[in-house]
Coordinates of C-alpha atoms in Angstrom, one line a residue:
M1 CA 48.4 30.4 6.8
L2 CA 46.2 33.4 6.4
W3 CA 44.4 31.7 3.5
L4 CA 43.7 28.6 5.7
L5 CA 42.2 30.8 8.5
A6 CA 40.1 32.6 5.9
L7 CA 38.9 29.2 4.6
L8 CA 38.0 28.1 8.1
A9 CA 36.1 31.3 8.7
W10 CA 34.1 30.9 5.5
A11 CA 33.3 27.3 6.5
L12 CA 32.0 28.5 9.9
V13 CA 29.9 31.3 8.2
S14 CA 28.5 28.9 5.7
T15 CA 27.5 26.4 8.4
F16 CA 25.8 29.2 10.3
I17 CA 23.9 30.3 7.2
N18 CA 22.9 26.8 6.3
K19 CA 21.7 26.1 9.9
G20 CA 19.8 29.3 9.9
A21 CA 18.2 28.4 6.6
E22 CA 17.2 25.0 8.0
V23 CA 15.6 26.6 11.0
S24 CA 13.7 29.2 9.0
S25 CA 12.7 26.9 6.1
P26 CA 8.9 26.9 5.6
Q27 CA 6.9 24.0 7.1
P28 CA 4.4 22.1 5.0
R29 CA 1.3 24.1 4.7
E30 CA -1.9 23.1 6.4
E31 CA -3.5 22.9 2.9
S32 CA -1.8 19.6 2.3
L33 CA -4.2 18.0 4.9
L34 CA -7.3 18.8 2.8
A35 CA -8.1 17.3 -0.6
Y36 CA -10.8 18.8 -2.8
T37 CA -11.8 15.9 -5.0
L38 CA -13.8 15.7 -8.3
L39 CA -14.3 12.7 -10.4
L40 CA -14.2 13.7 -14.1
S41 CA -16.5 12.0 -16.6
G42 CA -14.3 12.9 -19.6
E43 CA -17.3 14.3 -21.4
Q44 CA -17.5 18.0 -22.5
N45 CA -19.1 19.7 -19.5
P46 CA -19.2 23.6 -19.4
D47 CA -20.2 23.4 -15.8
L48 CA -16.8 21.9 -14.9
L49 CA -14.8 25.1 -15.8
E50 CA -17.2 27.3 -13.9
N51 CA -17.0 24.9 -10.9
L52 CA -13.2 25.1 -10.8
D53 CA -13.3 28.9 -11.0
L54 CA -15.8 29.0 -8.1
I55 CA -13.5 26.7 -6.1
R56 CA -10.7 29.2 -6.8
Q57 CA -12.8 32.2 -5.8
H58 CA -15.1 31.0 -3.1
L59 CA -13.3 28.2 -1.2
L60 CA -9.5 28.2 -1.7
P61 CA -8.8 31.7 -0.3
W62 CA -10.2 30.7 3.1
T63 CA -9.9 26.9 3.1
P64 CA -6.6 25.9 1.4
G65 CA -6.1 22.5 0.0
H66 CA -5.0 20.4 -2.9
V67 CA -7.6 20.1 -5.8
L68 CA -7.4 16.5 -7.1
L69 CA -9.1 15.7 -10.4
F70 CA -9.7 12.0 -10.7
H71 CA -10.3 10.4 -14.0
T72 CA -10.4 7.0 -15.6
G73 CA -8.0 7.8 -18.5
A74 CA -9.7 10.6 -20.4
Y75 CA -7.4 13.3 -19.1
E76 CA -4.0 11.7 -19.7
A77 CA -3.2 14.1 -22.6
A78 CA -1.8 17.5 -21.8
A79 CA -4.1 19.0 -24.4
K80 CA -7.1 17.7 -22.5
Q81 CA -5.9 19.1 -19.2
A82 CA -4.9 22.5 -20.5
P83 CA -8.3 24.2 -20.4
L84 CA -8.9 23.2 -16.8
L85 CA -5.4 24.2 -15.7
E86 CA -6.0 27.7 -17.3
V87 CA -8.8 28.1 -14.7
L88 CA -7.0 26.4 -11.8
P89 CA -3.3 26.0 -12.4
T90 CA -2.6 24.2 -9.1
A91 CA -5.1 21.3 -9.9
K92 CA -3.6 17.8 -10.0
F93 CA -4.8 15.1 -12.4
L94 CA -4.9 11.6 -11.0
R95 CA -5.7 8.3 -12.7
I96 CA -8.2 6.5 -10.5
P97 CA -6.8 3.2 -9.3
D98 CA -7.6 0.2 -11.4
E99 CA -8.9 -1.8 -8.4
A100 CA -11.5 1.0 -7.8
W101 CA -12.8 0.7 -11.3
T102 CA -12.9 -3.1 -11.6
L103 CA -15.7 -5.4 -10.6
P104 CA -15.0 -7.2 -7.2
P105 CA -14.4 -11.0 -7.3
G106 CA -17.6 -12.9 -7.8
L107 CA -19.2 -10.4 -10.2
K108 CA -19.1 -10.7 -14.0
E109 CA -19.7 -7.9 -16.5
E110 CA -21.9 -10.0 -18.7
D111 CA -24.4 -10.3 -15.7
V112 CA -25.0 -6.6 -15.5
V113 CA -28.4 -6.8 -17.3
S114 CA -29.7 -9.1 -14.5
W115 CA -28.9 -6.5 -11.8
A116 CA -31.6 -4.3 -10.3
F117 CA -32.4 -1.1 -12.3
A118 CA -34.9 1.4 -11.1
P119 CA -37.1 3.6 -13.3
C120 CA -35.1 6.6 -12.0
C121 CA -31.8 5.0 -12.8
P122 CA -32.1 3.0 -16.1
Y123 CA -29.6 0.9 -17.9
P124 CA -27.0 1.7 -19.3
T125 CA -26.8 5.2 -17.7
H126 CA -26.6 3.6 -14.3
G127 CA -24.6 0.6 -15.4
I128 CA -21.2 -0.6 -14.2
G129 CA -19.4 2.8 -14.4
Y130 CA -22.0 4.5 -12.3
R131 CA -21.9 1.8 -9.7
H132 CA -18.1 1.9 -9.6
M133 CA -18.5 5.6 -8.8
C134 CA -20.9 4.8 -5.9
R135 CA -18.5 2.3 -4.5
W136 CA -15.6 4.7 -4.9
Y137 CA -17.3 7.5 -3.0
S138 CA -18.6 5.1 -0.3
N139 CA -15.1 4.1 0.8
G140 CA -12.5 3.8 -1.9
L141 CA -11.8 7.5 -2.0
F142 CA -11.2 7.6 1.8
K143 CA -8.8 4.7 1.7
Y144 CA -6.9 6.3 -1.1
L145 CA -6.5 9.7 0.6
A146 CA -5.8 8.2 4.0
A147 CA -2.9 6.2 2.5
R148 CA -1.4 9.5 1.2
G149 CA -1.6 11.5 4.4
Y150 CA -4.7 13.6 3.8
A151 CA -6.8 14.3 6.9
W152 CA -9.9 15.9 5.4
V153 CA -11.8 15.5 2.1
L154 CA -14.2 17.9 0.4
R155 CA -16.1 16.3 -2.5
L156 CA -17.7 18.2 -5.4
D157 CA -19.1 17.0 -8.6
E158 CA -18.4 18.4 -12.0
D159 CA -21.7 20.3 -11.8
S160 CA -21.7 21.2 -8.1
K161 CA -21.3 24.9 -7.6
V162 CA -20.5 26.8 -4.4
L163 CA -22.1 30.1 -5.3
S164 CA -21.1 32.3 -2.3
P165 CA -17.7 32.8 -0.6
A166 CA -17.1 30.6 2.4
K167 CA -15.4 33.5 4.3
T168 CA -14.0 31.0 6.9
D169 CA -11.6 28.1 7.0
L170 CA -14.2 25.3 6.8
V171 CA -11.8 22.6 8.1
A172 CA -10.6 24.8 11.0
W173 CA -14.2 25.5 11.9
M174 CA -15.1 21.9 11.8
K175 CA -12.2 20.9 14.1
Q176 CA -12.8 23.7 16.6
N177 CA -16.5 22.7 16.9
G178 CA -16.0 19.0 17.2
K179 CA -17.6 18.2 13.8
H180 CA -16.6 15.2 11.7
Y181 CA -19.1 15.3 8.8
G182 CA -20.3 18.4 6.9
Y183 CA -22.8 18.5 4.0
R184 CA -25.1 21.0 2.2
L185 CA -28.4 19.3 1.4
W186 CA -30.6 16.3 2.0
D187 CA -32.5 14.3 -0.6
E188 CA -34.9 11.3 -0.7
D189 CA -33.8 8.2 -2.5
D190 CA -36.2 6.0 -4.5
V191 CA -37.0 2.8 -2.8
E192 CA -35.6 0.7 -5.6
I193 CA -32.1 2.0 -5.1
I194 CA -31.9 1.5 -1.4
W195 CA -33.5 -2.0 -1.5
S196 CA -32.2 -4.3 1.3
L197 CA -29.6 -1.8 2.5
P198 CA -31.7 -1.0 5.7
E199 CA -32.2 -4.7 6.3
L200 CA -28.4 -5.4 6.0
T201 CA -27.7 -2.5 8.3
S202 CA -30.3 -3.7 10.9
W203 CA -28.7 -7.2 10.8
Y204 CA -25.2 -5.7 11.3
L205 CA -26.3 -3.7 14.3
T206 CA -28.1 -6.7 15.8
A207 CA -25.2 -9.1 15.2
N208 CA -22.7 -6.7 16.8
M209 CA -25.0 -5.5 19.5
L210 CA -24.7 -1.8 18.4
Q211 CA -27.0 1.0 19.2
P212 CA -27.1 3.6 16.4
A213 CA -26.7 7.2 17.4
F214 CA -29.8 8.7 15.7
L215 CA -30.5 6.4 12.7
L216 CA -33.7 5.1 14.3
D217 CA -35.1 8.6 14.5
S218 CA -35.8 8.1 10.7
C219 CA -37.7 4.8 11.3
L220 CA -41.2 3.7 12.1
P221 CA -41.4 2.2 14.6
R222 CA -38.4 3.8 16.2
A223 CA -36.6 0.5 16.6
L224 CA -34.5 -1.9 14.5
P225 CA -37.7 -3.6 13.0
G226 CA -38.5 -0.1 11.6
L227 CA -35.2 -0.1 9.7
N228 CA -36.6 -1.7 6.5
S229 CA -37.2 -1.1 2.8
F230 CA -41.0 -1.4 3.1
G231 CA -41.7 2.1 4.3
G232 CA -40.2 1.9 7.8
W233 CA -37.0 3.9 6.9
D234 CA -37.9 7.3 5.5
R235 CA -35.2 7.1 2.8
K236 CA -34.0 10.6 3.5
V237 CA -30.3 10.7 2.6
I238 CA -27.4 13.2 2.6
Y239 CA -27.0 14.7 -0.8
T240 CA -23.4 13.6 -1.2
N241 CA -22.4 15.7 -4.2
F242 CA -20.9 17.9 -1.5
F243 CA -19.4 16.7 1.7
L244 CA -16.5 17.6 4.0
V245 CA -15.4 14.7 6.1
D246 CA -12.7 14.0 8.7
I247 CA -10.9 11.1 7.2
S248 CA -9.4 9.9 10.4
W249 CA -12.9 9.4 11.8
W250 CA -14.1 7.7 8.6
M251 CA -11.1 5.3 8.8
T252 CA -11.9 4.2 12.4
E253 CA -12.3 0.5 13.0
K254 CA -16.0 0.7 13.8
V255 CA -16.8 2.5 10.5
Q256 CA -14.6 0.4 8.4
A257 CA -16.0 -2.8 9.8
Y258 CA -19.5 -1.8 8.7
L259 CA -18.2 -0.6 5.3
E260 CA -16.5 -4.0 4.8
V261 CA -19.8 -5.7 5.1
I262 CA -21.3 -3.3 2.5
E263 CA -18.3 -4.1 0.2
K264 CA -18.7 -7.9 0.5
S265 CA -22.5 -7.7 -0.1
H266 CA -21.9 -6.3 -3.6
G267 CA -24.9 -4.1 -3.0
H268 CA -23.5 -1.2 -5.0
Y269 CA -23.6 -3.4 -8.1
L270 CA -26.6 -5.7 -7.6
Y271 CA -29.0 -3.1 -6.2
R272 CA -27.3 0.2 -7.2
W273 CA -26.9 1.3 -3.6
G274 CA -25.7 4.9 -3.9
D275 CA -23.0 6.5 -1.8
A276 CA -25.7 8.9 -0.4
A277 CA -27.5 6.1 1.4
V278 CA -24.3 4.4 2.6
H279 CA -23.0 7.8 4.0
T280 CA -26.3 8.4 5.7
M281 CA -26.2 5.0 7.4
V282 CA -22.6 5.6 8.6
V283 CA -23.3 9.2 9.8
K284 CA -26.5 8.4 11.6
T285 CA -25.1 5.2 13.2
F286 CA -21.6 6.3 14.3
L287 CA -21.9 10.1 14.9
Q288 CA -24.1 12.2 17.2
R289 CA -26.2 14.9 15.5
S290 CA -23.9 17.5 17.2
Q291 CA -20.9 16.1 15.4
T292 CA -22.4 16.8 12.0
H293 CA -22.9 20.2 10.3
L294 CA -25.2 21.5 7.5
F295 CA -23.4 24.4 5.8
G296 CA -25.4 27.5 4.7
F297 CA -23.5 28.9 1.7
A298 CA -25.4 29.2 -1.6
Y299 CA -25.1 26.0 -3.6
Q300 CA -26.3 24.5 -6.8
H301 CA -26.2 21.0 -8.2
K302 CA -27.2 20.2 -11.7
E303 CA -30.1 17.9 -10.8
N304 CA -31.7 20.8 -8.9
Q305 CA -31.9 22.7 -12.2
D306 CA -32.5 20.2 -15.0
M307 CA -35.1 18.0 -13.3
A308 CA -33.1 14.9 -14.3
R309 CA -35.6 12.5 -12.7
G310 CA -38.6 14.2 -14.1
A311 CA -39.5 15.8 -10.8
S312 CA -39.3 19.4 -9.6
F313 CA -37.0 18.5 -6.7
L314 CA -39.1 20.0 -4.0
R315 CA -38.0 17.1 -1.9
V316 CA -34.4 18.5 -1.6
W317 CA -34.1 19.9 1.9
D318 CA -32.0 22.8 3.1
A319 CA -32.1 21.5 6.6
M320 CA -31.8 18.1 8.4
P321 CA -35.1 16.3 8.1
P322 CA -36.7 15.5 11.5

């Protein structure tokens, strides 16, 4: 009889302990809501290791999140991953979805030489792979992360470097201040790589009777006829090698409806529309200026240093152009 009472007592104690453990078990950390994303080329890039170390030092201590390293197959082997994991052990390697790296229906790989190529972006450097990337960063990345429960995305390139500590939780600051899109620099796109995107956007706004928030501030005249590829639109674009975006806003019906038109136009492939120009159209159409933010930390991108386009890059702005 005594052993039965002892057994019952132990069962009660165990139940109490287990319930207490359930109550006090840690909740999922806020970091799971933010994805740091990089798309790896697979080529040897010494900047990449430094970039990962700077993420570890300058961003993660204040703005926790998952570091997701996307690739197209070059990082399947553990030996290839090892040097990166030595720098940032928590990084996760993800194979980019096949549908994001496949030509959409209606386009053929053999037709690539007939697509538009600008002097700044010659073939084959800016061929199919590069245009897949522009399409991925325009919307595919956001769809991928939204489906997996992420609320914010911070993009960096292999050669994007945050050179000074953030010293604040960037996501928390954005939410507290009603911001949905953060960036670091502005650039100016060449006319050849935005060709016809302004006209498509103008048509879309007209067809849907939409008034853009502040897109027309970049046009002469300041009206939809000024949104054109012939000098009306100033071609100043968000330098999207760094952005911090509220995914729930990006996935709203109004934004996705516009991006679906972009997708069906095949403009990323036929004209080499970059994600920078597409993001700029989205931000200036569907957000107020007060809902965007230009960060002030020290930042470097490769093209600012190596003059990749044969220019001194004096046209990269550290403030929103008027």
